[in-house]
Coordinates of C-alpha atoms and ligand atoms in Angstrom, one line a residue:
Chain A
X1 CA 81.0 102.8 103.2
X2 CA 82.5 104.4 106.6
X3 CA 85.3 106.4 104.7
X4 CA 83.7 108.7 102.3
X5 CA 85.8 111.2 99.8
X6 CA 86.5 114.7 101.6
X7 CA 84.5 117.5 99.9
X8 CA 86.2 118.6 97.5
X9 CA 84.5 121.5 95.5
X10 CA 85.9 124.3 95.1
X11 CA 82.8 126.1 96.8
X12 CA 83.5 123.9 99.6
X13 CA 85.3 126.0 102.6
X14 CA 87.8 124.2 103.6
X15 CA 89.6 126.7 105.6
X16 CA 86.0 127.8 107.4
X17 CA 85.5 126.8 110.8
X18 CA 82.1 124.3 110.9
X19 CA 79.9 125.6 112.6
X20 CA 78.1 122.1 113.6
X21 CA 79.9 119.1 113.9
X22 CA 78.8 115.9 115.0
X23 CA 81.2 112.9 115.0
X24 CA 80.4 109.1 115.8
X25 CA 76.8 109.9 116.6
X26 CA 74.0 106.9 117.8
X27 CA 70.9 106.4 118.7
X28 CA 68.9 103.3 119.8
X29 CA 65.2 102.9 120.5
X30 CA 63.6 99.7 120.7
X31 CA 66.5 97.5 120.6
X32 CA 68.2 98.7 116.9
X33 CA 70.2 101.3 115.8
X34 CA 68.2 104.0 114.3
X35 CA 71.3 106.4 113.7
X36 CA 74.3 104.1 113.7
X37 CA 77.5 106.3 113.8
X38 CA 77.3 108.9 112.1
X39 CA 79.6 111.6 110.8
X40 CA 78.8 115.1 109.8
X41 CA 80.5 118.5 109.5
X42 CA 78.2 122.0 108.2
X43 CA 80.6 124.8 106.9
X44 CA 78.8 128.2 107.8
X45 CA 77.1 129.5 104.8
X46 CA 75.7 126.2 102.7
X47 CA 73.2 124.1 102.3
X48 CA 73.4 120.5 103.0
X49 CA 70.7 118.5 101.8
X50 CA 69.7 115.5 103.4
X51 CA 68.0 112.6 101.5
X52 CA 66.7 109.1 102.0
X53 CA 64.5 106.8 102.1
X54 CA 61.3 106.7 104.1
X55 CA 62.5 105.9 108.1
X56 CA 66.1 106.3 106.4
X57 CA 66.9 108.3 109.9
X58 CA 66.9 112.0 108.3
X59 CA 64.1 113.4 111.0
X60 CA 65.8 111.6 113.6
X61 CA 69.2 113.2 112.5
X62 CA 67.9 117.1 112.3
X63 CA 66.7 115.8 115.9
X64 CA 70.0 114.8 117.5
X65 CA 72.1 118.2 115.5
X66 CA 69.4 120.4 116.6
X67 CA 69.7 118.9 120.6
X68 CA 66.1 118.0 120.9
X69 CA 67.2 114.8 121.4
X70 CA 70.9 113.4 123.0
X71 CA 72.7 110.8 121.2
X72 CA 73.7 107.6 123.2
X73 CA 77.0 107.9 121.8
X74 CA 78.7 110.7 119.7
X75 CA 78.7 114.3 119.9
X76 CA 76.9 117.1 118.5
X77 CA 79.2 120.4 118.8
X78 CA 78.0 124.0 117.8
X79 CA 81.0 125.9 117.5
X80 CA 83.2 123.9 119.2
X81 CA 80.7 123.8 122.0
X82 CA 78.1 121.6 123.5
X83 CA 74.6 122.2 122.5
X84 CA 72.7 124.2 125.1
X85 CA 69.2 126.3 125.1
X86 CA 71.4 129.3 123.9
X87 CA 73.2 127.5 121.3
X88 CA 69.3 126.1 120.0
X89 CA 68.1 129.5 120.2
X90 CA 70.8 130.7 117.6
X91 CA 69.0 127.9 115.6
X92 CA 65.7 127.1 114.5
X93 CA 63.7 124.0 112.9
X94 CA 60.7 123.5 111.0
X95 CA 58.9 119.8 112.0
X96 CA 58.1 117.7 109.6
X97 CA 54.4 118.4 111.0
X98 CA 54.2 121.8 111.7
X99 CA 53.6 122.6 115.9
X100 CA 50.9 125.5 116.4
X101 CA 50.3 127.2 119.3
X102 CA 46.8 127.5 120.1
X103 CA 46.6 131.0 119.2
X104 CA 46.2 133.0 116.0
X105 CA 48.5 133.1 113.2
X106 CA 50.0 137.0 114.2
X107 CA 50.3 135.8 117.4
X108 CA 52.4 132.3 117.2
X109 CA 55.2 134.5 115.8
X110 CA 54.9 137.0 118.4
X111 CA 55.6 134.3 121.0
X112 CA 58.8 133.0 118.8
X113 CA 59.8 137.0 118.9
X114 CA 59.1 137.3 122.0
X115 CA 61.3 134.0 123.5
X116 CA 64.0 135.8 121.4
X117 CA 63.3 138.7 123.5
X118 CA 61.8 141.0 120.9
X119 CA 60.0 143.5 122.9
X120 CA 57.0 145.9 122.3
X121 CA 56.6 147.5 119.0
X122 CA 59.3 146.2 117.3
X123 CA 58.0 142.7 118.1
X124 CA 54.3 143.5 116.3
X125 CA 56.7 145.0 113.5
X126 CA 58.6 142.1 112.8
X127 CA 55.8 139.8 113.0
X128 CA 54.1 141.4 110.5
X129 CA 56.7 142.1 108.0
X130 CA 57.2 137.9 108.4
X131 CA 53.9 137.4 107.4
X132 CA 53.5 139.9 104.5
X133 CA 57.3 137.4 103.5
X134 CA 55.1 134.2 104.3
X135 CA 52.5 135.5 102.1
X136 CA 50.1 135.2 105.1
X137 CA 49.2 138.7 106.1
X138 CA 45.3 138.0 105.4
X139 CA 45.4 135.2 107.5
X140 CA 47.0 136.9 110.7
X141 CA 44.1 136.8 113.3
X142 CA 43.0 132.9 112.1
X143 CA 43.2 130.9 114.7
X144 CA 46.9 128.4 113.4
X145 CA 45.5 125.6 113.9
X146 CA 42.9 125.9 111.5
X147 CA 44.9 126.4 108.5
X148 CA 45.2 124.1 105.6
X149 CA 48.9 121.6 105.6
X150 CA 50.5 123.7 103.4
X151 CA 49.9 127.8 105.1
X152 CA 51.0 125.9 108.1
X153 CA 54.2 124.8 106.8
X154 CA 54.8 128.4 105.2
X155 CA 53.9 129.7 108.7
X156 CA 56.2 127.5 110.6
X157 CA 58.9 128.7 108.5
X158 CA 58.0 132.5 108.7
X159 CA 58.3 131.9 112.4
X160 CA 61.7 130.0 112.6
X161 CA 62.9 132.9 110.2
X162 CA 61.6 135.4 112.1
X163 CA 64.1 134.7 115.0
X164 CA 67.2 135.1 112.2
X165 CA 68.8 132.2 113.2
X166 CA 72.3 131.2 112.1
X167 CA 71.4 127.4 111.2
X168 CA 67.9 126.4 109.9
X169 CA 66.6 122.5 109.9
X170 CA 64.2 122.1 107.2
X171 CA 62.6 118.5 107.5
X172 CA 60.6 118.4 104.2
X173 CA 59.3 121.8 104.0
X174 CA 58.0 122.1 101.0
X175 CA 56.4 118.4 101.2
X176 CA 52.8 119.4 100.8
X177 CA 53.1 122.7 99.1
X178 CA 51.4 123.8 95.7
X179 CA 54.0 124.9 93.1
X180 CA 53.6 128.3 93.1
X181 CA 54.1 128.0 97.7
X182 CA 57.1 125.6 96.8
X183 CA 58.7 127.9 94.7
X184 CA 58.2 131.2 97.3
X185 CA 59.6 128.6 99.9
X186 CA 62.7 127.8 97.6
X187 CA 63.4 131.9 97.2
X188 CA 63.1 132.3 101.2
X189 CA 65.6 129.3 102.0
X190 CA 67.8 131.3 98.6
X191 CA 67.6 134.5 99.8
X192 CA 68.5 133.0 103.5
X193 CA 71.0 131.5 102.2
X194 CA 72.7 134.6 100.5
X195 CA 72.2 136.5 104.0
X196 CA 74.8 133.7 105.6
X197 CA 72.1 131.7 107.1
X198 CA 73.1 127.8 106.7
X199 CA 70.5 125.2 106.0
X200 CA 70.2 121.8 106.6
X201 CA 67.4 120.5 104.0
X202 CA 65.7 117.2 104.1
X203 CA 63.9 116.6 100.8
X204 CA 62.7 113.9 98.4
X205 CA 62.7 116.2 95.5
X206 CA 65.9 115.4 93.4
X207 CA 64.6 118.6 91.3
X208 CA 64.6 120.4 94.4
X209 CA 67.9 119.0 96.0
X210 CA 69.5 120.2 92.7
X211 CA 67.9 123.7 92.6
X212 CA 69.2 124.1 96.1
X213 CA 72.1 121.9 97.5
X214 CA 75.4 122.9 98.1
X215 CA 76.0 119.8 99.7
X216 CA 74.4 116.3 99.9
X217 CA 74.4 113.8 102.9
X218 CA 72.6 110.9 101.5
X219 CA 71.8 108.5 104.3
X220 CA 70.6 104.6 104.3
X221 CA 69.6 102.5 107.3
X222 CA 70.9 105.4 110.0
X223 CA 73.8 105.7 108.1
X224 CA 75.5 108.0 105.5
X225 CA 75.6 105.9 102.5
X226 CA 76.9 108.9 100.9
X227 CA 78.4 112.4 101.4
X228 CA 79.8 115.1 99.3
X229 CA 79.5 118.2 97.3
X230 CA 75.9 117.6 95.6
X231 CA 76.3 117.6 92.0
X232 CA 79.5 115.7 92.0
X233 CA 78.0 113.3 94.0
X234 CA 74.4 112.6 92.3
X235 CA 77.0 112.7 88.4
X236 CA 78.7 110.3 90.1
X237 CA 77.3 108.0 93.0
X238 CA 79.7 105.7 94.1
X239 CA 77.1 103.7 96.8
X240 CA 74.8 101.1 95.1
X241 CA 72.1 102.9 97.7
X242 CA 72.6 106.6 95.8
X243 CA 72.8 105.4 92.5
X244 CA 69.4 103.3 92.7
X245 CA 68.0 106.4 94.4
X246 CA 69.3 108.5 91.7
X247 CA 67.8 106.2 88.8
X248 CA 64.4 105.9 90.7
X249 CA 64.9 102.5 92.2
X250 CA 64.1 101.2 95.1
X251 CA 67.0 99.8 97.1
X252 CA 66.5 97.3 99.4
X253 CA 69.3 95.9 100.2
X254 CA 71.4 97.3 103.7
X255 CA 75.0 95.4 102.8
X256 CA 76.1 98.6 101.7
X257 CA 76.2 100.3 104.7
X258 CA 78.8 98.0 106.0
Chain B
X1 CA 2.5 115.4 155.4
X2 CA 0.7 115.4 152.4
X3 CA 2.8 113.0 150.1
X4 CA 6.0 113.9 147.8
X5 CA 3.8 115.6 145.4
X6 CA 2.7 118.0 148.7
X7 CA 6.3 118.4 149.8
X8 CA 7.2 119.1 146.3
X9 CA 5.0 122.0 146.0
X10 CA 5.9 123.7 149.4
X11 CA 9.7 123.6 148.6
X12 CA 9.4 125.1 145.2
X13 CA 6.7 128.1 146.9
X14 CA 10.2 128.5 149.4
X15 CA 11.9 129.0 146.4
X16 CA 9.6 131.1 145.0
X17 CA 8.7 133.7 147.8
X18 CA 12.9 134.1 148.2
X19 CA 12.8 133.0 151.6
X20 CA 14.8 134.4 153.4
X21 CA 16.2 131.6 155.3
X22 CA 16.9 129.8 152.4
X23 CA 18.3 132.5 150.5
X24 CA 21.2 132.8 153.7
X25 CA 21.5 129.6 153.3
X26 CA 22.7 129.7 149.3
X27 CA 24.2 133.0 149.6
X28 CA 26.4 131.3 152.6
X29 CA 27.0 128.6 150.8
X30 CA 28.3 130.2 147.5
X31 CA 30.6 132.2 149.0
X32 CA 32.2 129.4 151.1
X33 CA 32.4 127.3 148.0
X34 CA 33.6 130.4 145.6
X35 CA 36.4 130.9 148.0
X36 CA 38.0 127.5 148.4
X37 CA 37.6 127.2 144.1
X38 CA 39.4 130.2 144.0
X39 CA 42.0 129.7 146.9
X40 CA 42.4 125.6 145.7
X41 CA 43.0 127.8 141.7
X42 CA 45.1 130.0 142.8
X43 CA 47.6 126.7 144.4
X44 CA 46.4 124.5 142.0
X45 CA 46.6 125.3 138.9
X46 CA 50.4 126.4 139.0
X47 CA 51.4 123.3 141.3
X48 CA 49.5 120.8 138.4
X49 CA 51.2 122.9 135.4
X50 CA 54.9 122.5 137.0
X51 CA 54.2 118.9 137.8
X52 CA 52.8 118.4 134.6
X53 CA 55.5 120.7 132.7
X54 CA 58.6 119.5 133.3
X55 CA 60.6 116.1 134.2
X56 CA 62.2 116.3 137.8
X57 CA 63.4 113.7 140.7
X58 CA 60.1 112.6 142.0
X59 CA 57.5 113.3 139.4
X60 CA 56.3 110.0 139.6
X61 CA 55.8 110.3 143.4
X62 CA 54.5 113.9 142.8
X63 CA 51.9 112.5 140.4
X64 CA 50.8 109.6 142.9
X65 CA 50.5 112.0 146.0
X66 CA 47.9 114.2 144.1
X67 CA 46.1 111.3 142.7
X68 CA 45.8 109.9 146.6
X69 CA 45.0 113.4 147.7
X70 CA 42.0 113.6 144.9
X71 CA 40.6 111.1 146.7
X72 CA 40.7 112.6 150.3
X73 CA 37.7 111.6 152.3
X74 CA 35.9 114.6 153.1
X75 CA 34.9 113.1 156.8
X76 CA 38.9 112.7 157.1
X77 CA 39.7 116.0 156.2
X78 CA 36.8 117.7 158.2
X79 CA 38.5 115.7 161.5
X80 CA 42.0 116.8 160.2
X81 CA 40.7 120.6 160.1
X82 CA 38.7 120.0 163.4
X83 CA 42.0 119.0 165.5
X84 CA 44.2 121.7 164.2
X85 CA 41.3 124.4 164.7
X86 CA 40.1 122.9 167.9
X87 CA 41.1 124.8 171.2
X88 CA 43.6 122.2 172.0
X89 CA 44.9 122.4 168.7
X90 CA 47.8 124.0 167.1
X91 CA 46.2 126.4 165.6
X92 CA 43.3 127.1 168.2
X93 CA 43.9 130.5 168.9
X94 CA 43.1 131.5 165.9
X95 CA 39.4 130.7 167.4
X96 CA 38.3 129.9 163.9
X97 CA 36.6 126.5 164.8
X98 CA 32.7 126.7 163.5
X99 CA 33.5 129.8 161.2
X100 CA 33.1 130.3 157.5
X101 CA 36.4 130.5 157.6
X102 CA 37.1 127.0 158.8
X103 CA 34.7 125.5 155.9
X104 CA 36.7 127.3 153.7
X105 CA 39.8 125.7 154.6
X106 CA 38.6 122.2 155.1
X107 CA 36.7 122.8 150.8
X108 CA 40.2 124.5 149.7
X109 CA 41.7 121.1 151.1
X110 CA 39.5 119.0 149.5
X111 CA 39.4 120.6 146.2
X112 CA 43.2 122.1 145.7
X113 CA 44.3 118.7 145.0
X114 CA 41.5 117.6 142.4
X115 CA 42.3 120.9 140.3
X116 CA 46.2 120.5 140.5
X117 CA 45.5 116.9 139.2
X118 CA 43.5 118.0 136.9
X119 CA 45.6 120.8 136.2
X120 CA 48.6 118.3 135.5
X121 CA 47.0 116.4 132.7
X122 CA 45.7 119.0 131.2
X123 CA 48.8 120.6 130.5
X124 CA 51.2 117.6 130.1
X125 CA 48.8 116.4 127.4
X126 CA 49.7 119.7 126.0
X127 CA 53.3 119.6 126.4
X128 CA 53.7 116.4 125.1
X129 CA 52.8 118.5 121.7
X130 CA 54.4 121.4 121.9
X131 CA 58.0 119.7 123.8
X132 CA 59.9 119.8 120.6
X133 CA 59.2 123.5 119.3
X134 CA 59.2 124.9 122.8
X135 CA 63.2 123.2 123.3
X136 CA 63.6 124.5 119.4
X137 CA 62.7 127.7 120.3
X138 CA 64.5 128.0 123.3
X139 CA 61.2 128.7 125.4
X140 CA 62.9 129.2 129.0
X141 CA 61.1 127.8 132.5
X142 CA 58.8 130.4 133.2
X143 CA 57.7 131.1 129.5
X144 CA 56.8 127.6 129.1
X145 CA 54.8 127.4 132.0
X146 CA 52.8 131.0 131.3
X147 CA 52.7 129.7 128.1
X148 CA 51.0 126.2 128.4
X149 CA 48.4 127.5 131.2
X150 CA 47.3 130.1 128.7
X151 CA 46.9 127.6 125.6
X152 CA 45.5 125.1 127.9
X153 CA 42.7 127.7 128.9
X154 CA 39.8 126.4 128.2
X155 CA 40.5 123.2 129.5
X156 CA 41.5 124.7 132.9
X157 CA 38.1 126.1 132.9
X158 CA 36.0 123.2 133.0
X159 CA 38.8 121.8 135.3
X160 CA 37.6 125.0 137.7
X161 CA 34.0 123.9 137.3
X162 CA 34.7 120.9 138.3
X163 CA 36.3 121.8 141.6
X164 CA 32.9 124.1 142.1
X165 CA 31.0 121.5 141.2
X166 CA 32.6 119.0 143.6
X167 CA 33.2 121.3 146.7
X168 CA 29.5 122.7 146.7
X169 CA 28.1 119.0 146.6
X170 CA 30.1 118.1 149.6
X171 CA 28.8 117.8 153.0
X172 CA 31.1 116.0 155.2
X173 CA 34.4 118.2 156.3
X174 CA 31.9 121.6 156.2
X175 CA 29.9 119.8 158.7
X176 CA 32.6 118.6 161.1
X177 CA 34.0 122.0 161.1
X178 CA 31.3 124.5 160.3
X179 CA 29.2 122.8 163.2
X180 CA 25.5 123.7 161.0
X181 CA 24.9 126.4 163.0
X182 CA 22.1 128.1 162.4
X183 CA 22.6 131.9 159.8
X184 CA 26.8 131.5 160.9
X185 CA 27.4 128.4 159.4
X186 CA 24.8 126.2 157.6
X187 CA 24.9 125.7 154.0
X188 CA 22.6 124.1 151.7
X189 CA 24.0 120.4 152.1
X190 CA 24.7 120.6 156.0
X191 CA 21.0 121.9 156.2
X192 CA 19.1 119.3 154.0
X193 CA 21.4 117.0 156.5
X194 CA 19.4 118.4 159.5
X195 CA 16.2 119.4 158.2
X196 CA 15.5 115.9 156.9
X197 CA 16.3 114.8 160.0
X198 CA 14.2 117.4 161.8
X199 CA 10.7 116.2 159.4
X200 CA 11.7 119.5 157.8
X201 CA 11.0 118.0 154.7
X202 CA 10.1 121.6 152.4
X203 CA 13.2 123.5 153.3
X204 CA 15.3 120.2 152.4
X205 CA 14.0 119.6 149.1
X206 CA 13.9 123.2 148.3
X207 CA 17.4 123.6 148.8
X208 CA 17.6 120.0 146.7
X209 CA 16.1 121.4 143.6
X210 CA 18.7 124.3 143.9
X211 CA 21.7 122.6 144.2
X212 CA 20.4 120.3 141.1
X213 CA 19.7 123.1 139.3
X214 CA 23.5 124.5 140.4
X215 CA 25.1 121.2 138.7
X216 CA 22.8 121.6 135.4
X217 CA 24.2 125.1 135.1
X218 CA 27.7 124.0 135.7
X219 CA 27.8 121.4 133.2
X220 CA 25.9 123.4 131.3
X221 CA 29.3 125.8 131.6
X222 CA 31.3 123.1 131.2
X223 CA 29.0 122.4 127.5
X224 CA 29.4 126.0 126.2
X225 CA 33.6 126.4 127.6
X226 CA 34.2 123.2 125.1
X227 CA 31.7 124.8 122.7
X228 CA 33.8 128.1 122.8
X229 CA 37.5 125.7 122.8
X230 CA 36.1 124.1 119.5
X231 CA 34.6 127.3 117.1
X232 CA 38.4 129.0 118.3
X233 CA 40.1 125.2 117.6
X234 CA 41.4 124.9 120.4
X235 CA 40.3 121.2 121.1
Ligands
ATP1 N1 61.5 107.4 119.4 C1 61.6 106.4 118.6 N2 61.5 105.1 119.0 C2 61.6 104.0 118.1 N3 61.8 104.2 116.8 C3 61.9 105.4 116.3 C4 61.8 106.6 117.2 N4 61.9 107.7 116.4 C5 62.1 107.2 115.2 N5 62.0 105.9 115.1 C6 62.3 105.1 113.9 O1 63.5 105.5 113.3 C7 63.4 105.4 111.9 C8 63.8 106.7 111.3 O2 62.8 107.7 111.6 P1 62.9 109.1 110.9 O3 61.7 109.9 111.3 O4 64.2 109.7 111.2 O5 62.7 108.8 109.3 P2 62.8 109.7 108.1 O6 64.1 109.4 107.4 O7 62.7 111.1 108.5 O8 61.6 109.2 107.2 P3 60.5 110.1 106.4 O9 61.1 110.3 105.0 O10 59.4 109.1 106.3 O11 60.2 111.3 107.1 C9 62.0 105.0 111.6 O12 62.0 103.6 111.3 C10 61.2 105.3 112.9 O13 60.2 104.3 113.0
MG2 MG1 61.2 112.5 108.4

C-alpha cells in the first residue's frame, strides 16, 4: 500500500515542522530496488521505530536519512535543507556493528568531542561524565577494540550522545545486549528523548518497540508496508506483512507492497 | 687466498678490530640511507594517506603512477640524477655531483614512491572501515587524514622499515651518482661492488655479513612493531 493513513494521534504534532523529511526516495545496487520509493516525515521530539524483516531495507534506510549514502532518486531534507557535513554533524548514528577507532575507550569519545570542536578540559570532562552514563568508566584506558559486542555497542552510543545531537539513528542497539545493558540503553534513548532529542530506532523487539515507539515505520521489500502512530498501528495492522509480523509469522509473500 | 672458510675468518676479524675503514664505510652509509627514509617519510607518507583517503578526479591514475614509480630502476634513476647534477645539467651549479648529497637524492627518489604506495594501502584499508562513522561524525579533511595516519601507526612503521630496508640494499643510482670514491662517497654496497672486483675479498664479505645482519634486525623490527600492533589490538 503507497497511500498510508496520516498520523493521527493526538501526540502526533501536526502543526510541528519535520525536522527530516524524505519523499520518493530509491536506491539500486546490483540491478534491484533495495529502497523502492519511499516516504518518510520525523516530527522533532519522537521516536519512530523502524521494523522489518531481515534485508527488509531498515540499515539501508538510516543510511540514505543520515546522508552516508545518496539516493538515486528522492530527497532527503533536514530542515528544509539538503543534507551536508553540518547538517550530519547535528546528527549522530550508531552502526549496526559498532566502528572503533584504534584507540582506547576514553579516547574514541574524545575524538567524537573533539570533531564537535570540544576543546581542552572540557573535552576530558565530558568524556568522562559519558562514560560514568555508559557505565564504562573502568574500562576507559582499554584499548575499544578489545571490548566484548555488547560494551561496544553501549560505547558507540555514549559517543554519538556525547556530541548532543538533535536526531539519533539507532540500527538495533540493543541487539546483543544482556537485560540489565538493554534496559540502561532503553533509559538513555528515554531520557534523550525527554531532553528533545528525536530517535529513529530500528529494532526486532516488539516488547521493545512498544516500550519505546512513538511512531512505527514498518517496512517490507524496501518499502513501507506500514506507517503510523505505533500502538494504533500494531492493535490494528491493516498490511497482511504487519499483521503476520505482529502474530510471529513469517511473511513471505511481496504482493503487498504493490 | 686460503678458501671461503679463510676469507670468512678475515672479514669477521675486520669486523671485529672496528676497522676503521669499514666502520666509514657503515657510518656513511647509514646516514645516506637514514636521510632519504626520512626525506621519502616526510613526502610519502602524507602523499600515500591523501591518495589513499579520499576519492578525487584521477585517483586511479594517481594510484597507477606510484605503483610504476615503486618499480623505478635504480640504474634509471642514478642516470636521471647524474644528468640533472652533472655540470651540463640543470642543476650543475649546485656542484653536488659525487656528494653524499647526490646519493641522498637519487635513494629519496627511489624510496619516496615505495613508502607513499605503501602508505596508500595502508590507510585506504583503514578508511574503507572507518568511512561511515568518520562522514557520521562529521570528521572534516584534515582531521580525517591526522586521524587515519595516527590509527594506521604501526603499520606505517614497518612500511618505514621497509623503505630502510630497500634503500640500504641498493647499489645502482648511489653508484652512478656517488662515483665510490674512496672515505667521500663509498658505502657498504658500492664498496663490496669494487672490492670484489679489486680480489678484495675480506673487506667485501665483511661488509656482506653486516648488511645481512642489518636486514635480520630490520625484520626483526618489523616482527616486534606487529607484535606491539597486536598486544594494543591494533591489527
Ligand atoms: N551496497 C549494497 N549492494 C548491494 N546490496 C546491498 C547493499 N547494501 C545492502 N544491500 C542489500 O539490501 C538489502 C537491505 O539491507 P539492509 O542492511 O538495509 O537490511 P536490514 O533491514 O537492515 O536487515 P537486518 O535486519 O538483517 O539488519 C539486503 O538484502 C542487502 O543484501
Ligand atoms: Mg540492518
Amino acid at each position: 500500500m503507497r497511500d498510508f493513513p496520516a498520523f493521527d494521534d493526538p501526540g502526533s504534532v501536526q502543526g510541528a515542522a519535520p525536522i527530516l523529511c524524505a519523499s520518493g526516495v530509491r536506491f539500486h545496487a546490483g540491478g534491484s530496488a533495495l529502497i523502492d520509493g519511499i516516504d518518510l516525515t520525523l516530527a522533532p521530539g519522537r521516536i519512530t521505530v523502524v521494523m522489518g524483516a531481515n534485508g527488509a531495507g531498515k540499515s539501508l534506510l538510516l543510511r540514505l536519512l543520515h546522508g552516508l549514502i545518496l539516493p538515486d532518486s528522492g530527497s532527503v531534507l533536514w530542515r528544509g535543507r539538503p543534507l551536508d557535513r553540518a547538517a550530519r554533524a547535528a546528527q549522530a548514528m550508531v552502526f549496526q556493528r559498532p566502528v572503533m577507532l584504534r584507540r582506547s575507550v576514553l579516547a574514541n569519545l574524545r575524538f567524537a568531542l573533539a570533531v564537535q570542536g570540544v576543546r581542552g578540559a572540557e573535552r576530558t570532562r565530558r568524556a568522562v561524565q559519558a562514560l560514568s552514563r555508559a557505565n564504562l568508566a573502568d574500562l576507559a584506558h582499554r584499548p575499544a577494540r578489545v571490548l566484548s559486542g555488547g560494551e561496544q555497542q553501549r560505547l558507540a552510543l555514549a559517543r554519538a550522545m556525547a556530541g548532543a545531537p538533535e536526531l539519533l539513528f539507532l540500527d538495533e542497539p540493543t541487539a546483543s545486549l544482556d537485560p540489565a545493558s538493554t534496559q540502561a540503553i532503553e533509559t538513555q534513548i528515554r531520557d534523550a528523548r525527554a531532553s528533545g532529542v528525536t530517535v529513529v530506532l530500528v529494532t526486532h523487539d516488539l516488547g521493545q518497540a512498544r516500550r519505546l515507539g512513538d511512531d512505527l515505520v514498518f517496512l517490507h521489500a524496501g518499502r513501507v508496508a506500514e506507517a503510523g502512530p505505533l500502538h494504533a498501528t500494531l492493535a490494528r495492522p491493516h498490511s497482511a506483512a504487519l499483521r503476520a509480523w505482529v502474530e510471529g509469522r513469517l511473511f513471505l509473500d511481496t504482493s503487498c507492497a504493490t | 687466498m686460503n678458501g671461503f672458510s679463510g676469507v670468512l675468518g678475515q672479514a669477521f676479524g675486520l669486523i671485529l678490530a672496528w676497522d676503521a675503514d669499514l666502520v666509514a664505510i657503515i657510518g656513511l652509509s647509514l646516514r645516506v640511507t637514514l636521510s632519504a627514509v626520512v626525506i621519502a617519510c616526510l613526502v610519502g607518507l602524507p602523499l600515500g594517506a591523501v591518495v589513499g583517503a579520499f576519492r578525487f578526479p584521477g585517483r586511479v591514475l594517481a594510484d597507477l603512477l606510484l605503483n610504476a614509480l615503486m618499480g623505478l630502476p635504480p640504474v634509471v634513476v642514478g642516470l636521471l640524477v647524474y644528468l640533472m647534477l652533472s655540470a651540463s645539467g640543470p642543476l650543475g651549479p649546485l656542484a653536488l655531483l659525487y656528494t653524499p648529497t647526490a646519493m641522498i637524492v637519487a635513494q629519496t627518489i627511489l624510496v619516496t614512491p615505495i613508502i607513499a604506495a605503501l602508505t596508500r594501502q595502508a590507510i585506504r584499508d583503514l578508511d574503507r572501515e572507518y568511512d561511515e562513522q568518520f562522514q557520521s561524525l562529521g570528521v572534516g579533511p584534515v582531521a580525517r587524514v591526522a586521524a587515519l595516519l595516527w590509527d594506521a601507526r604501526f603499520s606505517l612503521l614497518t612500511v618505514a622499515l621497509a623503505g630502510f630496508g630497500r634503500a640500504v640494499a641498493e647499489v645502482g643510482a648511489v653508484l652512478i651518482v656517488g662515483g665510490n670514491i674512496n672515505h667521500v662517497t663509498r658505502m657498504m654496497t658500492t664498496a663490496i661492488a669494487l672490492e670484489t672486483s679489486k680480489g678484495n675479498l675480506q673487506l667485501a664479505l665483511a661488509l656482506g655479513v653486516v648488511l645481512l645482519a642489518l636486514a635480520l634486525v630490520v625484520n626483526a623490527a618489523v616482527m616486534a612493531v606487529r607484535g606491539l600492533a597486536v598486544r594494543a589490538a591494533h591489527a
